[in-house]
PDB file of C-alpha atoms and ligand atoms in Angstrom:
ATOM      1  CA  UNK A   1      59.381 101.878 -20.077  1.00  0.00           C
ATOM      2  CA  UNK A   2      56.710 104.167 -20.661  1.00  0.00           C
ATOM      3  CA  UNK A   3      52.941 103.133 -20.717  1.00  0.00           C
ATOM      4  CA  UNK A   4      50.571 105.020 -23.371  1.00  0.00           C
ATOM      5  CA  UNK A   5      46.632 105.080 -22.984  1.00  0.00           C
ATOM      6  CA  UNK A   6      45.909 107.145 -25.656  1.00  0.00           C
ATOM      7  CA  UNK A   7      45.733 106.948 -29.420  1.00  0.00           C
ATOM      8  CA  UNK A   8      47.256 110.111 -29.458  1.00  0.00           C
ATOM      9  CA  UNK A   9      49.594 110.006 -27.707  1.00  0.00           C
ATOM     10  CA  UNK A  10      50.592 106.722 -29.409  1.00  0.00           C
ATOM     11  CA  UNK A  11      50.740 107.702 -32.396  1.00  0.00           C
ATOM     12  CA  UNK A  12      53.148 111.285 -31.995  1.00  0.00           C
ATOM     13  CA  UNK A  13      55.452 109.002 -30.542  1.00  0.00           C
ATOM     14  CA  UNK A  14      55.733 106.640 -33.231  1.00  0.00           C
ATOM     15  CA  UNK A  15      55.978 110.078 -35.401  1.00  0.00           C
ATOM     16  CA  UNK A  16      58.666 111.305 -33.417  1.00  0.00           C
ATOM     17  CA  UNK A  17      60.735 107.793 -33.419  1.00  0.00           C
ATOM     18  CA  UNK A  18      60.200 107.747 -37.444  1.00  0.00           C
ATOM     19  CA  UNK A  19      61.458 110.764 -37.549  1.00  0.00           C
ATOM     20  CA  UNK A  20      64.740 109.739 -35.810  1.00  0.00           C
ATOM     21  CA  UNK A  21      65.382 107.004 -38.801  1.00  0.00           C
ATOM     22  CA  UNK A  22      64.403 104.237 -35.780  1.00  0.00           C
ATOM     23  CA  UNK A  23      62.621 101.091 -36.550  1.00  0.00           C
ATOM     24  CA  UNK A  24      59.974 100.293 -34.899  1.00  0.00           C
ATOM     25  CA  UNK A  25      58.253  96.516 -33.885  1.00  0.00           C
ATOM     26  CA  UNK A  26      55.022  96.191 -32.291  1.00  0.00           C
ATOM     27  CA  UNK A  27      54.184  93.111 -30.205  1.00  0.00           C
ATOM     28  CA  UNK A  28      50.601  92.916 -29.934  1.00  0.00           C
ATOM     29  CA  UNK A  29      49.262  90.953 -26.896  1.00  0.00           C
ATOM     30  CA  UNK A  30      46.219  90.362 -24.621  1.00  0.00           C
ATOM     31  CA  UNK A  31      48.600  90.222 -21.491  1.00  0.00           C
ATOM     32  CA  UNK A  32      48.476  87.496 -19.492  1.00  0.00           C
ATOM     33  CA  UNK A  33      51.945  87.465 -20.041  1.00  0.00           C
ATOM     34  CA  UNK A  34      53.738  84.006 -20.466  1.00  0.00           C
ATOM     35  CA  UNK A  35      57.392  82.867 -21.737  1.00  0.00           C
ATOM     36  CA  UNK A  36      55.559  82.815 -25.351  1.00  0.00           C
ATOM     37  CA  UNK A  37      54.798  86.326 -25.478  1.00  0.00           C
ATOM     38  CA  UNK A  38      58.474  86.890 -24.158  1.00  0.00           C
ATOM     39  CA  UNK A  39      60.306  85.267 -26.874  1.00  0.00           C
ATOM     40  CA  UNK A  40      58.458  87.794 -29.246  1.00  0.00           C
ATOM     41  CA  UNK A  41      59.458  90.635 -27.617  1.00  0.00           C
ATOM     42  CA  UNK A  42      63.045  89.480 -27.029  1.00  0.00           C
ATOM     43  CA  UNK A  43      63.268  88.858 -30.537  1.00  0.00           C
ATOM     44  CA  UNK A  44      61.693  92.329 -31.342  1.00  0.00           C
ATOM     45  CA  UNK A  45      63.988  93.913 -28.755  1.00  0.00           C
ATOM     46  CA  UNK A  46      66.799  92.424 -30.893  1.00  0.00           C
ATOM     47  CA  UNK A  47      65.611  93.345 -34.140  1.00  0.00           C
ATOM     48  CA  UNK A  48      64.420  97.378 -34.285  1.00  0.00           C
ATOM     49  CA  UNK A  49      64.887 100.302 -32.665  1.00  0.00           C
ATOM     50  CA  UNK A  50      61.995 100.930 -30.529  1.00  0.00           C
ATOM     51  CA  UNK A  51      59.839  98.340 -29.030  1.00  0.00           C
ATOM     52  CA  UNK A  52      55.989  98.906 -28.332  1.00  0.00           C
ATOM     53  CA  UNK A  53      54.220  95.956 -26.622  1.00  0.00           C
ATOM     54  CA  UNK A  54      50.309  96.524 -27.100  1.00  0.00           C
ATOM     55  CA  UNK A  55      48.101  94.877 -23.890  1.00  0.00           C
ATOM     56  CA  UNK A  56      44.188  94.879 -25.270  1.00  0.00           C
ATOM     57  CA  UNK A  57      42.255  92.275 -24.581  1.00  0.00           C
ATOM     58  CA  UNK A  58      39.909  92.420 -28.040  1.00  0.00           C
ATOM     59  CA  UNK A  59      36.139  92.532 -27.244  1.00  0.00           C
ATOM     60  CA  UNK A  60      35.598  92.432 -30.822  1.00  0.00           C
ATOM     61  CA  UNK A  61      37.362  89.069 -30.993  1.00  0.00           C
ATOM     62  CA  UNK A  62      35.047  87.291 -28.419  1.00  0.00           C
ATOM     63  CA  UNK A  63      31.871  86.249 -29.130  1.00  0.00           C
ATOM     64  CA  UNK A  64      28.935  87.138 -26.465  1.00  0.00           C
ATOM     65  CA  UNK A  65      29.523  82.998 -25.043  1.00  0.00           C
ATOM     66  CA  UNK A  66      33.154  83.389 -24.940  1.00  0.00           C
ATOM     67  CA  UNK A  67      35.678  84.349 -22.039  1.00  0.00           C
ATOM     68  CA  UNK A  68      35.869  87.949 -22.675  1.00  0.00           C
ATOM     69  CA  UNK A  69      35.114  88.961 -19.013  1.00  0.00           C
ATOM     70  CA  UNK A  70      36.768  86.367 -17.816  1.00  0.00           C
ATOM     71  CA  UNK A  71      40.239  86.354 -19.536  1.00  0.00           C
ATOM     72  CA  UNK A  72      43.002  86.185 -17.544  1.00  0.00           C
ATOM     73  CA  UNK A  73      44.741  89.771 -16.130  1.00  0.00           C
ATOM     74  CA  UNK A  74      48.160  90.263 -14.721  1.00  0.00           C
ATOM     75  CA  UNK A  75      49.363  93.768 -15.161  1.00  0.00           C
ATOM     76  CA  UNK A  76      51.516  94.252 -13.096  1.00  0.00           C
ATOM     77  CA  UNK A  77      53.338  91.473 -13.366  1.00  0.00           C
ATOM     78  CA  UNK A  78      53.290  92.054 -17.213  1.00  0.00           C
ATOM     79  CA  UNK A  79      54.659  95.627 -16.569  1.00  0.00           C
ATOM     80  CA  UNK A  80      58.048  94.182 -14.839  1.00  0.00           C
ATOM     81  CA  UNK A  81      58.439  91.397 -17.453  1.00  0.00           C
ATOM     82  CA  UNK A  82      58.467  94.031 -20.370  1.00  0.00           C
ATOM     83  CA  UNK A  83      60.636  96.580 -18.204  1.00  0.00           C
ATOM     84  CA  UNK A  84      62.671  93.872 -17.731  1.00  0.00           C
ATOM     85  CA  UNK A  85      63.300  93.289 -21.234  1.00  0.00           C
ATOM     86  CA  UNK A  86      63.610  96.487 -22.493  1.00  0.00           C
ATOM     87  CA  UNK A  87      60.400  97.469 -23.876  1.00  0.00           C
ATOM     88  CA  UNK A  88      60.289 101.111 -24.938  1.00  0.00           C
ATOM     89  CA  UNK A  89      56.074 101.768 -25.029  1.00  0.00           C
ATOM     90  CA  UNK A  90      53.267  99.625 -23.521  1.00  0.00           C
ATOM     91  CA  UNK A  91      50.206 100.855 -25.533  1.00  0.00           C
ATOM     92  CA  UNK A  92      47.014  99.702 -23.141  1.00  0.00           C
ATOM     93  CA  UNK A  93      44.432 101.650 -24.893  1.00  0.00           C
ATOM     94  CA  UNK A  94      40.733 101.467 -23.606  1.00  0.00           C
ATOM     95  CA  UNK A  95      38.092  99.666 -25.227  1.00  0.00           C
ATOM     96  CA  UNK A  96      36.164 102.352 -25.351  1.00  0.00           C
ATOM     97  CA  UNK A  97      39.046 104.485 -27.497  1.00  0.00           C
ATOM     98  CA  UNK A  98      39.590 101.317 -29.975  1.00  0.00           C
ATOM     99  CA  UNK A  99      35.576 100.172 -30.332  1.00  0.00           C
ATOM    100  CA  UNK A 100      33.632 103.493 -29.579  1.00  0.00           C
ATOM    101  CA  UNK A 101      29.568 103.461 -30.347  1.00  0.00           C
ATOM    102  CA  UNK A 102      28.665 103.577 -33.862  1.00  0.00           C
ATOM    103  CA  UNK A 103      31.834 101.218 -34.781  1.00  0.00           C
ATOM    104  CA  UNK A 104      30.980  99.788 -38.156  1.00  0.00           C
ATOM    105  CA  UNK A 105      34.316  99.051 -40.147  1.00  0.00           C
ATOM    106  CA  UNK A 106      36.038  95.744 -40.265  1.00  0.00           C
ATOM    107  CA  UNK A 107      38.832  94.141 -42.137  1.00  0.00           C
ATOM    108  CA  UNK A 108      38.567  90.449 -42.886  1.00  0.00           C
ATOM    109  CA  UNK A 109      40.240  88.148 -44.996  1.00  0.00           C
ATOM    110  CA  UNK A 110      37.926  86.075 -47.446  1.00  0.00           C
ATOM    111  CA  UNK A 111      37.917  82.609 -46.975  1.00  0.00           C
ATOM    112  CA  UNK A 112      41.192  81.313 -45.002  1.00  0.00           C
ATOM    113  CA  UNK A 113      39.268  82.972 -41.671  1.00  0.00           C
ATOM    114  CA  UNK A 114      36.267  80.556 -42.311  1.00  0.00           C
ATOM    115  CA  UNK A 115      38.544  77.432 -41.835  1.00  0.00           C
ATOM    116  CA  UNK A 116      40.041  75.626 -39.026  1.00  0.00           C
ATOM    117  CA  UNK A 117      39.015  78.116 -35.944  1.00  0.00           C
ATOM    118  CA  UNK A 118      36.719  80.254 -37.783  1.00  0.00           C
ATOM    119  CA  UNK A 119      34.225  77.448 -37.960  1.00  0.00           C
ATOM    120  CA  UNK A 120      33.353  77.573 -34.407  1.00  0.00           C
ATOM    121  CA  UNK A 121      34.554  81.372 -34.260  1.00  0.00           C
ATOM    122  CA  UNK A 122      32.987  82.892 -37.341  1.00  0.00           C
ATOM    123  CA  UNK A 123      33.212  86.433 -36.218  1.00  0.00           C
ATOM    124  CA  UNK A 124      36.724  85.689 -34.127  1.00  0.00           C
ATOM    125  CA  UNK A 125      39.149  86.347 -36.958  1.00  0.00           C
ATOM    126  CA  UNK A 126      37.924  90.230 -38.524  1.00  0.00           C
ATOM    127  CA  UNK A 127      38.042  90.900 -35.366  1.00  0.00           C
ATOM    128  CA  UNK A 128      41.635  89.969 -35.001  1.00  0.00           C
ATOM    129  CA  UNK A 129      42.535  91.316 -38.330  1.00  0.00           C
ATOM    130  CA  UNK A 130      40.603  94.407 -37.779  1.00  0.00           C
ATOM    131  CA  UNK A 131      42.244  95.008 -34.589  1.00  0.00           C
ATOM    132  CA  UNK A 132      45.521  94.813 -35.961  1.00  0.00           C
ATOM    133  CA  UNK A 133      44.489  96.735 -38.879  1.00  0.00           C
ATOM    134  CA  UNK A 134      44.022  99.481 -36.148  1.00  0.00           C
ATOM    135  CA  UNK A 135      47.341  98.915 -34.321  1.00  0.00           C
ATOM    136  CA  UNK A 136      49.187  99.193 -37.687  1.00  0.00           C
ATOM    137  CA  UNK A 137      47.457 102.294 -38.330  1.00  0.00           C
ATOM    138  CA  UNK A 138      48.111 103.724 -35.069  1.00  0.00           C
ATOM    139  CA  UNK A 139      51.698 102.949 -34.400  1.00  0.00           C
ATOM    140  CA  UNK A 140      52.967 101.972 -38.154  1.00  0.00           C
ATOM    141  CA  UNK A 141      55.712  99.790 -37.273  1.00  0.00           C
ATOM    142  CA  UNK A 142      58.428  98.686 -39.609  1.00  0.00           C
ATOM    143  CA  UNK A 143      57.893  94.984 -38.393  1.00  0.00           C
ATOM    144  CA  UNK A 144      55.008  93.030 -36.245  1.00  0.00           C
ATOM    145  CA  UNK A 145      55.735  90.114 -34.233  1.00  0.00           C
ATOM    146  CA  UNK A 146      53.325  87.189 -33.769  1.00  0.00           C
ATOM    147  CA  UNK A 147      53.686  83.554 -32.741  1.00  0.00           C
ATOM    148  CA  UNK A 148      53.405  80.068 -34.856  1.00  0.00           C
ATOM    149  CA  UNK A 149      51.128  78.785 -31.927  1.00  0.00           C
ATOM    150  CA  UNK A 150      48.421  80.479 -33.362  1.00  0.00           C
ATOM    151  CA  UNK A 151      49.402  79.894 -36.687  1.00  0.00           C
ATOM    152  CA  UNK A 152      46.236  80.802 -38.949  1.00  0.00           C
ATOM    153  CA  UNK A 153      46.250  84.519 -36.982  1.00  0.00           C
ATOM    154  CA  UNK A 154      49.762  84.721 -38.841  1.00  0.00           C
ATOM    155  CA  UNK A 155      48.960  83.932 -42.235  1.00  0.00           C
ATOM    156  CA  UNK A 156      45.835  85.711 -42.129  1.00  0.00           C
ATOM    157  CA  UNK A 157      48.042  88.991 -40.926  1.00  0.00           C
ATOM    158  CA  UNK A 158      50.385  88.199 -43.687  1.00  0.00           C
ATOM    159  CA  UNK A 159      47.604  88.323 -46.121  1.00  0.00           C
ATOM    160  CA  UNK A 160      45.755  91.229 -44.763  1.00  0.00           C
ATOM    161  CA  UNK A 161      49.444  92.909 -45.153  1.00  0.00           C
ATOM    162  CA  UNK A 162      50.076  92.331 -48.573  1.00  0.00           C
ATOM    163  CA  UNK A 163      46.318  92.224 -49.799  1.00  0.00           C
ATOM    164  CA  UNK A 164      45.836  95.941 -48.386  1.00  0.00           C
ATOM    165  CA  UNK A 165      50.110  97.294 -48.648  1.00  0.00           C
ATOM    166  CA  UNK A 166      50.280  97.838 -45.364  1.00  0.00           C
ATOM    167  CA  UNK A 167      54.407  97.929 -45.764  1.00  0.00           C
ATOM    168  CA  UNK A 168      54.869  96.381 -41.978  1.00  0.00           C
ATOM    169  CA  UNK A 169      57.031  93.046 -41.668  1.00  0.00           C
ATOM    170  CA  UNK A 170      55.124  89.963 -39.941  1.00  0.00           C
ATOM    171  CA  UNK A 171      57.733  87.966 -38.443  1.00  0.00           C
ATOM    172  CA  UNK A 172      56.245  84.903 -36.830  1.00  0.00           C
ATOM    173  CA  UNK A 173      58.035  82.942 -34.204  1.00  0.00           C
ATOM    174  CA  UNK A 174      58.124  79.312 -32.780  1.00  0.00           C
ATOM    175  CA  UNK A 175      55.690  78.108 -30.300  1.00  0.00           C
ATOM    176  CA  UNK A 176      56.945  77.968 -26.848  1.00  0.00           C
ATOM    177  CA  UNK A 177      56.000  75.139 -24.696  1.00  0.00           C
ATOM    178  CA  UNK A 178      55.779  73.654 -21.205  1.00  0.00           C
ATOM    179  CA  UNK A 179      57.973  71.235 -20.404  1.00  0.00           C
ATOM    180  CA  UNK A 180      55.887  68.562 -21.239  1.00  0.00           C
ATOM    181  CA  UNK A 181      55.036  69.961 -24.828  1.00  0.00           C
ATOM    182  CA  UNK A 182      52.028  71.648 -23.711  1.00  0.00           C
ATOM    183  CA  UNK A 183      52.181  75.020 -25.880  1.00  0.00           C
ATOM    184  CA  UNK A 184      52.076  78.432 -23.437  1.00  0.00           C
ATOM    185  CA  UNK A 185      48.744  80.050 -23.483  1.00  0.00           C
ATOM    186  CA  UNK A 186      47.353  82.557 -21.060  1.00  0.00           C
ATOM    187  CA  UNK A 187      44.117  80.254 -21.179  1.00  0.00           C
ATOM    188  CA  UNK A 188      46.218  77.300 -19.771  1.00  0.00           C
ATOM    189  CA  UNK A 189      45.256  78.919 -16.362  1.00  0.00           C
ATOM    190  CA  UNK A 190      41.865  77.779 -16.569  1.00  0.00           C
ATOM    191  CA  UNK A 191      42.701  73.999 -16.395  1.00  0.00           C
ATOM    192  CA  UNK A 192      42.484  72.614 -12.784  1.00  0.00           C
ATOM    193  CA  UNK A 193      46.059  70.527 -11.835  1.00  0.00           C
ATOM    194  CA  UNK A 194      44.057  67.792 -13.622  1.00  0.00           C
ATOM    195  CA  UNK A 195      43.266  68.775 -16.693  1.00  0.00           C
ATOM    196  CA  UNK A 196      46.713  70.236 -17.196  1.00  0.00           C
ATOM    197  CA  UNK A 197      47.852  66.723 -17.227  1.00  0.00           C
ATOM    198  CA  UNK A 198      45.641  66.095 -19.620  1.00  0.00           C
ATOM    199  CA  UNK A 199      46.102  68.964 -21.688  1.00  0.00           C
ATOM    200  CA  UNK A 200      49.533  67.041 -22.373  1.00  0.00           C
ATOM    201  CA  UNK A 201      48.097  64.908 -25.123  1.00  0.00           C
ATOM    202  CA  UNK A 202      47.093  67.401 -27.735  1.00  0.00           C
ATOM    203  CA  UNK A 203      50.624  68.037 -28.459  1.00  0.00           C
ATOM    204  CA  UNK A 204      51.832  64.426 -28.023  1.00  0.00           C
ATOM    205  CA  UNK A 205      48.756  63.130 -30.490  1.00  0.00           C
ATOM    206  CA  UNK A 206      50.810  66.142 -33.057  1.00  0.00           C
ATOM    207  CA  UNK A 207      53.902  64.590 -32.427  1.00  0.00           C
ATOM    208  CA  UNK A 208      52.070  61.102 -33.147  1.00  0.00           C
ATOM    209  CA  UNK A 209      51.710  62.078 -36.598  1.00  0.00           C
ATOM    210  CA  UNK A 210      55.474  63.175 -37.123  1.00  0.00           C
ATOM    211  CA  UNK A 211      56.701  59.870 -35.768  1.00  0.00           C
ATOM    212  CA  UNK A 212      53.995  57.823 -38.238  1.00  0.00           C
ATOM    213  CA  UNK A 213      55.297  60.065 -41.243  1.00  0.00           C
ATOM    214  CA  UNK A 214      59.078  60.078 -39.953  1.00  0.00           C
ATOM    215  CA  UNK A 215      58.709  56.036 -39.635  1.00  0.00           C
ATOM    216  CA  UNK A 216      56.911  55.391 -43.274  1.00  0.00           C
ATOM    217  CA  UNK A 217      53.206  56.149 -43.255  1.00  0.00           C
ATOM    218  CA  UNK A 218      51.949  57.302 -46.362  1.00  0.00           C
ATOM    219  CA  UNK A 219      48.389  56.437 -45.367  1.00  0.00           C
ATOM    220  CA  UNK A 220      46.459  60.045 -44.127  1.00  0.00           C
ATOM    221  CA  UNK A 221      43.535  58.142 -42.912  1.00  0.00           C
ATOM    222  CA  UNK A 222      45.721  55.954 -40.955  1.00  0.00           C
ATOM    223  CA  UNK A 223      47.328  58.701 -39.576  1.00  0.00           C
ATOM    224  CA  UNK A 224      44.067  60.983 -38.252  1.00  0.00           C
ATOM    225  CA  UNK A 225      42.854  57.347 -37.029  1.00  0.00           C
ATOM    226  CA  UNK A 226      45.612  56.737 -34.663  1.00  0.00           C
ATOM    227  CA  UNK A 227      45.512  60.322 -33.625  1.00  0.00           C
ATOM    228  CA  UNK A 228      42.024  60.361 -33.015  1.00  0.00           C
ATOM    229  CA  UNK A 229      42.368  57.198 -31.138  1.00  0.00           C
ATOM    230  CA  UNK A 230      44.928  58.682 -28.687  1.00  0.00           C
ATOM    231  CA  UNK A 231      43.121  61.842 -28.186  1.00  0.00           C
ATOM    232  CA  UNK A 232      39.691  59.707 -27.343  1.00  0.00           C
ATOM    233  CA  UNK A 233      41.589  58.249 -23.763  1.00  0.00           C
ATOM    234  CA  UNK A 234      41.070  61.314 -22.583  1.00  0.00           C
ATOM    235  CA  UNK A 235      37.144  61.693 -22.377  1.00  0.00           C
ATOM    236  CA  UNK A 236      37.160  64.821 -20.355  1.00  0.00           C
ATOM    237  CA  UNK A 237      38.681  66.459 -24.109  1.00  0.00           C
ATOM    238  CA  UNK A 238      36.029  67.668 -26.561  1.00  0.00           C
ATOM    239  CA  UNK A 239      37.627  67.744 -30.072  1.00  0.00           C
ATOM    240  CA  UNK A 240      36.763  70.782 -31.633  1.00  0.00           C
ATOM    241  CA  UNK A 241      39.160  69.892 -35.142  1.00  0.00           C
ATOM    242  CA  UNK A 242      41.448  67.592 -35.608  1.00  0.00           C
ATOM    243  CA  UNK A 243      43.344  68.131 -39.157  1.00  0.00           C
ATOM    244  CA  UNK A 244      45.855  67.983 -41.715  1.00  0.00           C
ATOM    245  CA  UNK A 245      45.885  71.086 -44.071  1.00  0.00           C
ATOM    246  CA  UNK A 246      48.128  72.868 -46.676  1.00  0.00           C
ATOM    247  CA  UNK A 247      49.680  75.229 -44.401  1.00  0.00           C
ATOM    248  CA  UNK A 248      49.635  77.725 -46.972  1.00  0.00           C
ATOM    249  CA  UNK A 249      45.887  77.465 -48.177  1.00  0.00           C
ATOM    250  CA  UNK A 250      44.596  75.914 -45.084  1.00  0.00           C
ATOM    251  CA  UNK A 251      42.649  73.206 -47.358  1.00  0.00           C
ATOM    252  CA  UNK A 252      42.449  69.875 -45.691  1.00  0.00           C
ATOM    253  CA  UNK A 253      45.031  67.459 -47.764  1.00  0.00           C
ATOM    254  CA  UNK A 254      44.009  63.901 -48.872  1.00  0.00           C
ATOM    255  CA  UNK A 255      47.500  62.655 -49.664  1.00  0.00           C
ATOM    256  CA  UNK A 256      50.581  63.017 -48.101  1.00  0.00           C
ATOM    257  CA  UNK A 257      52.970  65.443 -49.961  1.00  0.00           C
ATOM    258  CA  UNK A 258      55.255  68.343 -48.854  1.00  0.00           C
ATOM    259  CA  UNK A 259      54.528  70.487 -45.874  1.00  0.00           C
ATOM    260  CA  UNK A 260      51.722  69.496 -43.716  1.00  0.00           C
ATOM    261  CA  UNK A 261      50.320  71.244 -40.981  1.00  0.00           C
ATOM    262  CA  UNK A 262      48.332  69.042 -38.289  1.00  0.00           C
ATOM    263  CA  UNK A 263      46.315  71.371 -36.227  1.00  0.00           C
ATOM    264  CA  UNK A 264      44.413  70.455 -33.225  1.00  0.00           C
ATOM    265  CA  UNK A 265      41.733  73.213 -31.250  1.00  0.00           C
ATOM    266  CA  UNK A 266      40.001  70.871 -28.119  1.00  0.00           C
ATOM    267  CA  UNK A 267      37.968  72.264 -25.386  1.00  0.00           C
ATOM    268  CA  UNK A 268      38.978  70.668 -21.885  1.00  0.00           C
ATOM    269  CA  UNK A 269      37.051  72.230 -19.134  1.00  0.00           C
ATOM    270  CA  UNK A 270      36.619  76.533 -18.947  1.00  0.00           C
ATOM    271  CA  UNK A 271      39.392  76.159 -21.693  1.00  0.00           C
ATOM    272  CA  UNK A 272      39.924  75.979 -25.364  1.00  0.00           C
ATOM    273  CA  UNK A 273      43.013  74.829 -26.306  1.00  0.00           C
ATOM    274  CA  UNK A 274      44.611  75.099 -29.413  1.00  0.00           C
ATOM    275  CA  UNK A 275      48.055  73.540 -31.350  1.00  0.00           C
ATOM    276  CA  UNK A 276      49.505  72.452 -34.153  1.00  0.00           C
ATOM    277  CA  UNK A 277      52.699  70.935 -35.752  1.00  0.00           C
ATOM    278  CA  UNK A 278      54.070  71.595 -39.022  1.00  0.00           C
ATOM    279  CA  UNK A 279      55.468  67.942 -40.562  1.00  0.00           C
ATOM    280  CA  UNK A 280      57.454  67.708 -43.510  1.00  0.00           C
ATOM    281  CA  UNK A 281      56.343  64.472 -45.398  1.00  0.00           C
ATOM    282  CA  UNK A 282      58.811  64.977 -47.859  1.00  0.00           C
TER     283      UNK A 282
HETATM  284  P1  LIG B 301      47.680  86.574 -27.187  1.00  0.00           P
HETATM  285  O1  LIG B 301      48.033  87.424 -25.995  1.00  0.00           O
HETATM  286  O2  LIG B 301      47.217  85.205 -26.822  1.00  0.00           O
HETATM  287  O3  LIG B 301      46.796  87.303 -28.159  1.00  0.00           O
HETATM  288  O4  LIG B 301      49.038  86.328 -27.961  1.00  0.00           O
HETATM  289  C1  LIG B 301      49.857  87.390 -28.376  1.00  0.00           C
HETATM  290  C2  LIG B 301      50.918  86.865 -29.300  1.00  0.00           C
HETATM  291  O5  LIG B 301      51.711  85.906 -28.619  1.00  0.00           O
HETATM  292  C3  LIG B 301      50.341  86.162 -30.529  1.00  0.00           C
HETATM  293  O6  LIG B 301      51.116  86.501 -31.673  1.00  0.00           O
HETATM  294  C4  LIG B 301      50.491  84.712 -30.176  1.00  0.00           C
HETATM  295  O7  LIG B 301      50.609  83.867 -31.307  1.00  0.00           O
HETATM  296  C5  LIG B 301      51.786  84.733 -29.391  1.00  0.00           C
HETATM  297  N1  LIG B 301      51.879  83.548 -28.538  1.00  0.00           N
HETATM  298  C6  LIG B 301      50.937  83.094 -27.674  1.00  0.00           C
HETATM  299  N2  LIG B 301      51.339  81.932 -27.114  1.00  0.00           N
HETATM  300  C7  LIG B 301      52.564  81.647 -27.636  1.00  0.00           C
HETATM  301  C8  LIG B 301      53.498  80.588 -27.459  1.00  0.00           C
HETATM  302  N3  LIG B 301      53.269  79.570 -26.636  1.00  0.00           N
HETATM  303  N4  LIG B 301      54.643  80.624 -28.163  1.00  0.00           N
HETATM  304  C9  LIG B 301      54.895  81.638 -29.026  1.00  0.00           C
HETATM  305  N5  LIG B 301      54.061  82.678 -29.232  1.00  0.00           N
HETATM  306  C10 LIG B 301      52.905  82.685 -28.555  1.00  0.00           C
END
């Protein structure tokens, strides 16, 4: 595996590798590396030519409260886990090279960043579709790996790639979890051994909902009740959103019909935590 810092050096390779006829995927990352991340790029390894795994931890996707400084950093035990696996390129370009002074051009998709997360992070979405933007531009892979678990990031990189051409293939994966349900998350190492019990519930309170839906319930209200009842045992969990939404639109639905996508985003000491379950209600 080779590691790239710079742009341009990036982007000649990717030139050279196109110019072999090889197909190229591009796992973007913050690092932290977890099982999650590692289905991606096991699944890009399968799937292309030549893999790049990007490490960047996004100022421009923090806001000046957030954990920016803070987020968690395991290089080197990143760097075996992608040697391990094959990984041609790990681009780890500097802040400095992605964000320079005088910045001032952002991507952003209208309207489905403003729900769900982009209520309490109005700024945190163009900042992860302008990032990506970037990436893309840099490295123009034939296909772009991302993960369900953060399932509005997908759809909004779907729609930034067909809204602008961008001609790359988003292929979005399964959330992996712990083995009690809790989904992987680099930020899962903020919990104390306490909260991480805790942290349990937000994907049991999803599964809630399937079994109410898979056992009859029509009744939506019913439904976010119960769930909101289960999630309020656990005091020490600040509910950010609880909801049902079209996963397509991201519009909260009124009446069960079709796909449904419950999402949950909590904060639960340093952390916020985020989930969600797509249920067919048929
Ligand atoms: P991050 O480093 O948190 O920016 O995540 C990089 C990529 O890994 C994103 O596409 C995430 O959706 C994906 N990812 C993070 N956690 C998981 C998980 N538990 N299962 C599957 N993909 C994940």
């Amino acid at each position: 595996m080779r590691e790239i810092r710079k742009k341009s050096e990036m982007v000649l390779f990717a030139r050279n590798a196109r110019a072999h006829g090889k197909r190229i995927a591009l796992v973007p990352t913050m690092g932290a590396l977890h099982e999650g991340h590692l289905s991606l790029v096991a699944e890009a390894r399968k799937r292309a030519d030549a893999v790049v795994v990007s490490i960047f931890v996004n100022p421009i996707q923090f806001s000046p409260n957030e954990d920016l400084n803070k987020y968690p950093r395991s290089l080197s035990r990143d760097k075996a886990a992608l040697k391990e696996l094959g990984v041609d390129i790990l681009f780890r370009p500097a802040a400095e090279s992605m964000f320079p002074p005088g910045f001032k051009s952002y991507v952003e998709v209208d309207g489905l960043s403003k729900k769900l997360c982009g209520r309490s992070r109005p700024t945190h979405f163009r900042g992860v579709t302008t990032v990506v933007a970037k990436l893309f531009n840099i490295i123009r892979p034939d296909l772009a790996f991302f993960g369900l678990k953060d399932y509005q990031q997908q759809l909004l990189i779907k729609q930034m790639v067909s809204d602008l051409d961008l001609g790359v293939e988003i292929v979005a994966l399964p959330t992996v979890r712990e083995f009690d349900g809790l989904a992987m998350s680099s930020r899962n190492s903020y919990l104390t051994a306490k909260e991480r019990q805790t942290a349990q519930i937000l994907y049991r309170s999803l599964c809630l909902a399937q079994q109410l839906i898979a056992g009859g319930e029509r009744d939506l209200n019913r439904i976010m009740y119960k769930l909101r009842s289960l999630l309020g045992t656990e005091p020490s969990i600040r509910l950010d959103y609880l909801a049902a939404v079209d996963p397509e639109t991201l519009e909260e639905v009124k009446k069960l019909r079709g796909k449904v996508l419950f999402a949950v985003a909590a904060y639960l000491g340093k952390a916020r935590l985020i989930d969600n379950l797509l249920v067919d209600a048929g």
